[in-house]
mmCIF file of C-alpha atoms in Angstrom:
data_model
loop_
_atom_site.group_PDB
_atom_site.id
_atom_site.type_symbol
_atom_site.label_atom_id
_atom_site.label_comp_id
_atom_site.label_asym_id
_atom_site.label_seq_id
_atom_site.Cartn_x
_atom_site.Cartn_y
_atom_site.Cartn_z
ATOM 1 C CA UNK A 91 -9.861 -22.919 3.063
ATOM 2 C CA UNK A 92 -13.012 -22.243 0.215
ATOM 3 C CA UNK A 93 -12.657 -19.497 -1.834
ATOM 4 C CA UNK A 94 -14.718 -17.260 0.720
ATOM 5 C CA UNK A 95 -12.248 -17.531 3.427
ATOM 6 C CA UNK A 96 -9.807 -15.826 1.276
ATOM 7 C CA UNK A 97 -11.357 -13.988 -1.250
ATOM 8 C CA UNK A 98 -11.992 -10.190 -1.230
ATOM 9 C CA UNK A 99 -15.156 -9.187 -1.880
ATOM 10 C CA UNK A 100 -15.761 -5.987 -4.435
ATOM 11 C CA UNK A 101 -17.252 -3.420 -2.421
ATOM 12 C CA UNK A 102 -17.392 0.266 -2.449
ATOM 13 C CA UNK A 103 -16.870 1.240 1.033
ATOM 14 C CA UNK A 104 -19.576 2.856 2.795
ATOM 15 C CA UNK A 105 -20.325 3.778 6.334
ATOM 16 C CA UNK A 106 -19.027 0.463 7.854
ATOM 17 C CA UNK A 107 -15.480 0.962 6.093
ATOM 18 C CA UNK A 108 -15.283 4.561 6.860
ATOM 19 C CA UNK A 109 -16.377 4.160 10.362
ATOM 20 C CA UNK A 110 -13.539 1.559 10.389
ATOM 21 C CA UNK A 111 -11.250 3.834 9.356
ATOM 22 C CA UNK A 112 -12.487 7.125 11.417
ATOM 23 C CA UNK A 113 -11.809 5.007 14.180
ATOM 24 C CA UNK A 114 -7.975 4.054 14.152
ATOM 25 C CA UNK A 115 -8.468 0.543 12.813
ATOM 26 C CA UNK A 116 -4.597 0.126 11.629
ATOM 27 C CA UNK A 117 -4.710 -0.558 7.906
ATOM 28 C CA UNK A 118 -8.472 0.055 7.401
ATOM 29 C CA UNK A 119 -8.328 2.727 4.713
ATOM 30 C CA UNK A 120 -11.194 2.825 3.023
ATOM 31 C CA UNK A 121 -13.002 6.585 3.359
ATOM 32 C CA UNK A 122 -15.193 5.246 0.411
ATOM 33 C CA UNK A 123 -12.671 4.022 -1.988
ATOM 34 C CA UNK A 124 -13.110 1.012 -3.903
ATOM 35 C CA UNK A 125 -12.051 -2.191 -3.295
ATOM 36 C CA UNK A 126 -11.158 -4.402 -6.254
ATOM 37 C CA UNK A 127 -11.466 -8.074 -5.540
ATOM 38 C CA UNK A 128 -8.801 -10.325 -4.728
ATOM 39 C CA UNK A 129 -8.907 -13.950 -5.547
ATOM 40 C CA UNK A 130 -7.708 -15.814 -2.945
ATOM 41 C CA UNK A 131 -5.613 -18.041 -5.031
ATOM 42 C CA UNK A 132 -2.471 -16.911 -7.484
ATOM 43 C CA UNK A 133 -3.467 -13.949 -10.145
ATOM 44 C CA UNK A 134 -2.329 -15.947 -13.260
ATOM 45 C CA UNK A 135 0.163 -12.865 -13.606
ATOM 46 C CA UNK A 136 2.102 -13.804 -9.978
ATOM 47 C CA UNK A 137 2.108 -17.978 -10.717
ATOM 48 C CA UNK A 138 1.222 -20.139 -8.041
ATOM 49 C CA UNK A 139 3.688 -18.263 -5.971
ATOM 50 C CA UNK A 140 1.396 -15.946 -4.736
ATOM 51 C CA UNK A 141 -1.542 -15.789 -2.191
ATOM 52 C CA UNK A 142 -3.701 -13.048 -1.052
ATOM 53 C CA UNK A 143 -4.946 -13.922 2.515
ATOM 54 C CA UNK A 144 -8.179 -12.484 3.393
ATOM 55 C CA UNK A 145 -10.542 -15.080 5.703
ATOM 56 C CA UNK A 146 -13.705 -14.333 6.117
ATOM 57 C CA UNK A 147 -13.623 -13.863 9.697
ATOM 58 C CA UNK A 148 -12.180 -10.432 9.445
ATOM 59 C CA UNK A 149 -13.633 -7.599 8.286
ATOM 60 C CA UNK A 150 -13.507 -7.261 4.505
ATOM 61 C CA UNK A 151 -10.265 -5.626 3.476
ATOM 62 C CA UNK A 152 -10.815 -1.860 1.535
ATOM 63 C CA UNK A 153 -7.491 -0.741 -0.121
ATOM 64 C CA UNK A 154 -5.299 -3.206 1.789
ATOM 65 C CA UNK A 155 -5.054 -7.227 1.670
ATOM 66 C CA UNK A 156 -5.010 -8.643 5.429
ATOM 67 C CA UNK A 157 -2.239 -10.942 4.057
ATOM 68 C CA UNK A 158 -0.070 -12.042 1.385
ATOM 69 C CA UNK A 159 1.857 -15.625 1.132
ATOM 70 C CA UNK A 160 4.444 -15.803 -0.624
ATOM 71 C CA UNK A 161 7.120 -17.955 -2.024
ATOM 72 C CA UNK A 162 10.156 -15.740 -2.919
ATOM 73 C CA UNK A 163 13.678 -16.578 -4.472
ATOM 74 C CA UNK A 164 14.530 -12.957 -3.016
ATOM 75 C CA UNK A 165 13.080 -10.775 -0.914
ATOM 76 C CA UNK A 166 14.091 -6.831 -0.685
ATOM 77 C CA UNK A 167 13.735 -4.930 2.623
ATOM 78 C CA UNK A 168 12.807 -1.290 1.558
ATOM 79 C CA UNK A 169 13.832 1.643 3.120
ATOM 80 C CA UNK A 170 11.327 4.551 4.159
ATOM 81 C CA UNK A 171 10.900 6.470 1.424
ATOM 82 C CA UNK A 172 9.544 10.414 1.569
ATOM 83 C CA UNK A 173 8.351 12.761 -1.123
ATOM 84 C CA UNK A 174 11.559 14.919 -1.397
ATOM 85 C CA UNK A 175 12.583 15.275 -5.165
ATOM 86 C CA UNK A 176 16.263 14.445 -6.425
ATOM 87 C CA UNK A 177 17.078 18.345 -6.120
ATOM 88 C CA UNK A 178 16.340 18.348 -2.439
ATOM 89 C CA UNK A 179 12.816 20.234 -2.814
ATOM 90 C CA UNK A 180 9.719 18.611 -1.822
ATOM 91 C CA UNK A 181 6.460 17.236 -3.016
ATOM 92 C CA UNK A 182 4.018 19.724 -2.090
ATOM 93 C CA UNK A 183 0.676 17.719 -0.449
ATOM 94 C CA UNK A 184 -0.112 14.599 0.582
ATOM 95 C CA UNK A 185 -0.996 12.913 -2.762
ATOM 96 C CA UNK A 186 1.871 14.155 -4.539
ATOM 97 C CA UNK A 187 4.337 13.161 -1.277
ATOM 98 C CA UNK A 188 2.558 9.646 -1.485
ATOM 99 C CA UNK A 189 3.779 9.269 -5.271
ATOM 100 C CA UNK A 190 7.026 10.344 -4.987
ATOM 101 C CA UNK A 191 7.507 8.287 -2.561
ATOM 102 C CA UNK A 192 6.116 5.351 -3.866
ATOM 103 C CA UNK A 193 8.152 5.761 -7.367
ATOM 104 C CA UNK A 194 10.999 5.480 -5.447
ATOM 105 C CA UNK A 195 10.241 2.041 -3.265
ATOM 106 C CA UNK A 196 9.083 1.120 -7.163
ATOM 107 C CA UNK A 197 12.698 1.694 -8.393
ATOM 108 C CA UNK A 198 14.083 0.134 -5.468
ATOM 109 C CA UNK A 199 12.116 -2.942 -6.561
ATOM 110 C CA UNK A 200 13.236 -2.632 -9.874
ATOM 111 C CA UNK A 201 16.732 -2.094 -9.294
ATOM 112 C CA UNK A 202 16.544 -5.008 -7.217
ATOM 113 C CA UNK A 203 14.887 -7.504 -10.441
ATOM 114 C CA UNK A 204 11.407 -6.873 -9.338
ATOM 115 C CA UNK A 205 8.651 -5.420 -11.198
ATOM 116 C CA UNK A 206 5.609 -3.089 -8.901
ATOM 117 C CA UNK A 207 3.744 -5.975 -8.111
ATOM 118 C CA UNK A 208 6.269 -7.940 -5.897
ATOM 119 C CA UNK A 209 5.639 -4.994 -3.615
ATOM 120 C CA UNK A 210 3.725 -7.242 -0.798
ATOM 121 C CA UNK A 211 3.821 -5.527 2.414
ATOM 122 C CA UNK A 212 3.873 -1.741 2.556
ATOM 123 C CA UNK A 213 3.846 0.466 5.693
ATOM 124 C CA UNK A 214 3.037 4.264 5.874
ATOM 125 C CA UNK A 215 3.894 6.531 8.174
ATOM 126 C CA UNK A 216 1.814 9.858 8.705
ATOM 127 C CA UNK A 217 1.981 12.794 10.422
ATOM 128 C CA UNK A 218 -1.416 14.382 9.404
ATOM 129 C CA UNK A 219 -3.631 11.286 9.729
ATOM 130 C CA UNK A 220 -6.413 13.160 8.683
ATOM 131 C CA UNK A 221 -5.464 15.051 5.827
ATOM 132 C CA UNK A 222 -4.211 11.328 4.358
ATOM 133 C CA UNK A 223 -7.793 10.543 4.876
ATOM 134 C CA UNK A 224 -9.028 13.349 3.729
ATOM 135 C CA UNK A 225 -7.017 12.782 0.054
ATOM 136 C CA UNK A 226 -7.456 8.845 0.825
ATOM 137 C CA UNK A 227 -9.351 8.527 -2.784
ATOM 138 C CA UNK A 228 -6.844 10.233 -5.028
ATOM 139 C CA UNK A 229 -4.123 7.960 -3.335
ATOM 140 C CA UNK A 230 -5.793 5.323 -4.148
ATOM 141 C CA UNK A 231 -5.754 6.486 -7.943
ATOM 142 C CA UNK A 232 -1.875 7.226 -7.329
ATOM 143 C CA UNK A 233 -1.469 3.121 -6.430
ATOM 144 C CA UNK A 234 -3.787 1.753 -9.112
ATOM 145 C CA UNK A 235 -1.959 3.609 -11.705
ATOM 146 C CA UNK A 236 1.390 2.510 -10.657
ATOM 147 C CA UNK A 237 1.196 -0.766 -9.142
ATOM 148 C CA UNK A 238 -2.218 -1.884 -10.640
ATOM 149 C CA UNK A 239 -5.588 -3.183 -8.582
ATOM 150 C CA UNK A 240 -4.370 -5.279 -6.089
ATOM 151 C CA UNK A 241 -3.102 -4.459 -2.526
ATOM 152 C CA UNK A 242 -0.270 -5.580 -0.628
ATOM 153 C CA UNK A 243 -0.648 -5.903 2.862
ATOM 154 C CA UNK A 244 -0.814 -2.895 4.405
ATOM 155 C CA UNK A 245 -0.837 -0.697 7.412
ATOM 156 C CA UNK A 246 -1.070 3.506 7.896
ATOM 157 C CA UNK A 247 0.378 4.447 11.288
ATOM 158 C CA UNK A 248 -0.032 7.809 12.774
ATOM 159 C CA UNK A 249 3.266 9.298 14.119
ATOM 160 C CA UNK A 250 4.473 12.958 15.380
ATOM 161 C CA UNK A 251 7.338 13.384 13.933
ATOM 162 C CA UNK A 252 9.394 12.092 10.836
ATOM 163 C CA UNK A 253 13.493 12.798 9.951
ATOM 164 C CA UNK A 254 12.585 15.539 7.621
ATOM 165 C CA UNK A 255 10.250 17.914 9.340
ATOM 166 C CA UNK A 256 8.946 19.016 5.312
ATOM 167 C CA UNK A 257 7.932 14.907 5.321
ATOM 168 C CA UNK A 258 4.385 14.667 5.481
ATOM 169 C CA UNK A 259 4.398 10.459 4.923
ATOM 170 C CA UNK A 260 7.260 7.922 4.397
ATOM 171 C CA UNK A 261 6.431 4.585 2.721
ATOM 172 C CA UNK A 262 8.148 1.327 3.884
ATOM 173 C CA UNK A 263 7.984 -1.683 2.496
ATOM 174 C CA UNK A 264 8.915 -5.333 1.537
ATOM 175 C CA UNK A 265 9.222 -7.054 -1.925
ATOM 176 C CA UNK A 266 9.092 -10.474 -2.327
ATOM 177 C CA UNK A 267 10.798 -11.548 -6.217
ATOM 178 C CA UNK A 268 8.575 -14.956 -6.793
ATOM 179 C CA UNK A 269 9.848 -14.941 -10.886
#
């Protein structure tokens, strides 16, 4: 594999990535956010443990890696997380039910040894698909701010219902401690 078969190229979107995304592509959430570029060999922060997997045969990933190798001492199974707060009330939106949710697969990860960015695979449920896409950009911001630029692989799935009828999303996700 050269470094185009598995690198990510920066991009900002635009009509191909949102049409991807308008039209149910699992994982393709874009709706014009930016894409950082992924090497496809180890960030020098993850050691040679870890590979993002993007060939060039797919469509560029936006927001999402298409894979992620890696060689783990441990890996944590997380648990669907949803936006309710410790006192039983909930996050009120989507963005702020995304981060809630998200701080507590990150403590998960913690608790377990890990740090945000062994977070490599991360599924979200939604019951609004398109008032996720509709916030899609600020939940971007959300993950860059507490994981960092890169993506795990990913996938958004639409469903009707969740446990908690108040639960507008619940993150799911797998950590994989390489360190």
């Amino acid at each position: 594999m050269n470094a185009r078969d598995t690198a990510t190229p920066a991009t900002a979107g635009g009509p191909l990535a949102r049409r991807a995304l308008l039209s149910g592509g699992a994982g393709l959430m874009a709706a014009g956010a930016a894409a950082v570029a992924l090497p496809g060999t180890a960030h020098a922060s993850h050691g040679s443990s870890y590979q993002v997997i993007n060939p060039s045969n797919v469509p560029p990933p936006l927001g999402f890696s298409h894979g992620v190798a890696v060689e783990a001492r441990r890996t944590v199974l997380l648990a669907g997380q949803v936006g309710q707060h410790p006192d039983g009330s909930w996050a009120v939106g989507a963005v702020a039910q995304y981060e809630q949710a998200l701080r507590y697969l990150l403590s998960v990860v913690r608790a377990a040894g890990g740090r945000p960015k062994n977070l490599v695979s991360l599924t979200i449920f939604v019951t609004d698909l398109p008032q996720f896409q509709a916030h899609y950009d600020e939940i971007q911001a959300v993950w860059r701010r507490l994981v960092g630029p890169d993506y795990p692989a990913q996938a958004v799935i639409a469903v009707s219902a969740l446990w908690f009828p108040e639960a507008l999303m619940e993150l799911q996700g797998i950590a994989a401690l390489f360190e």
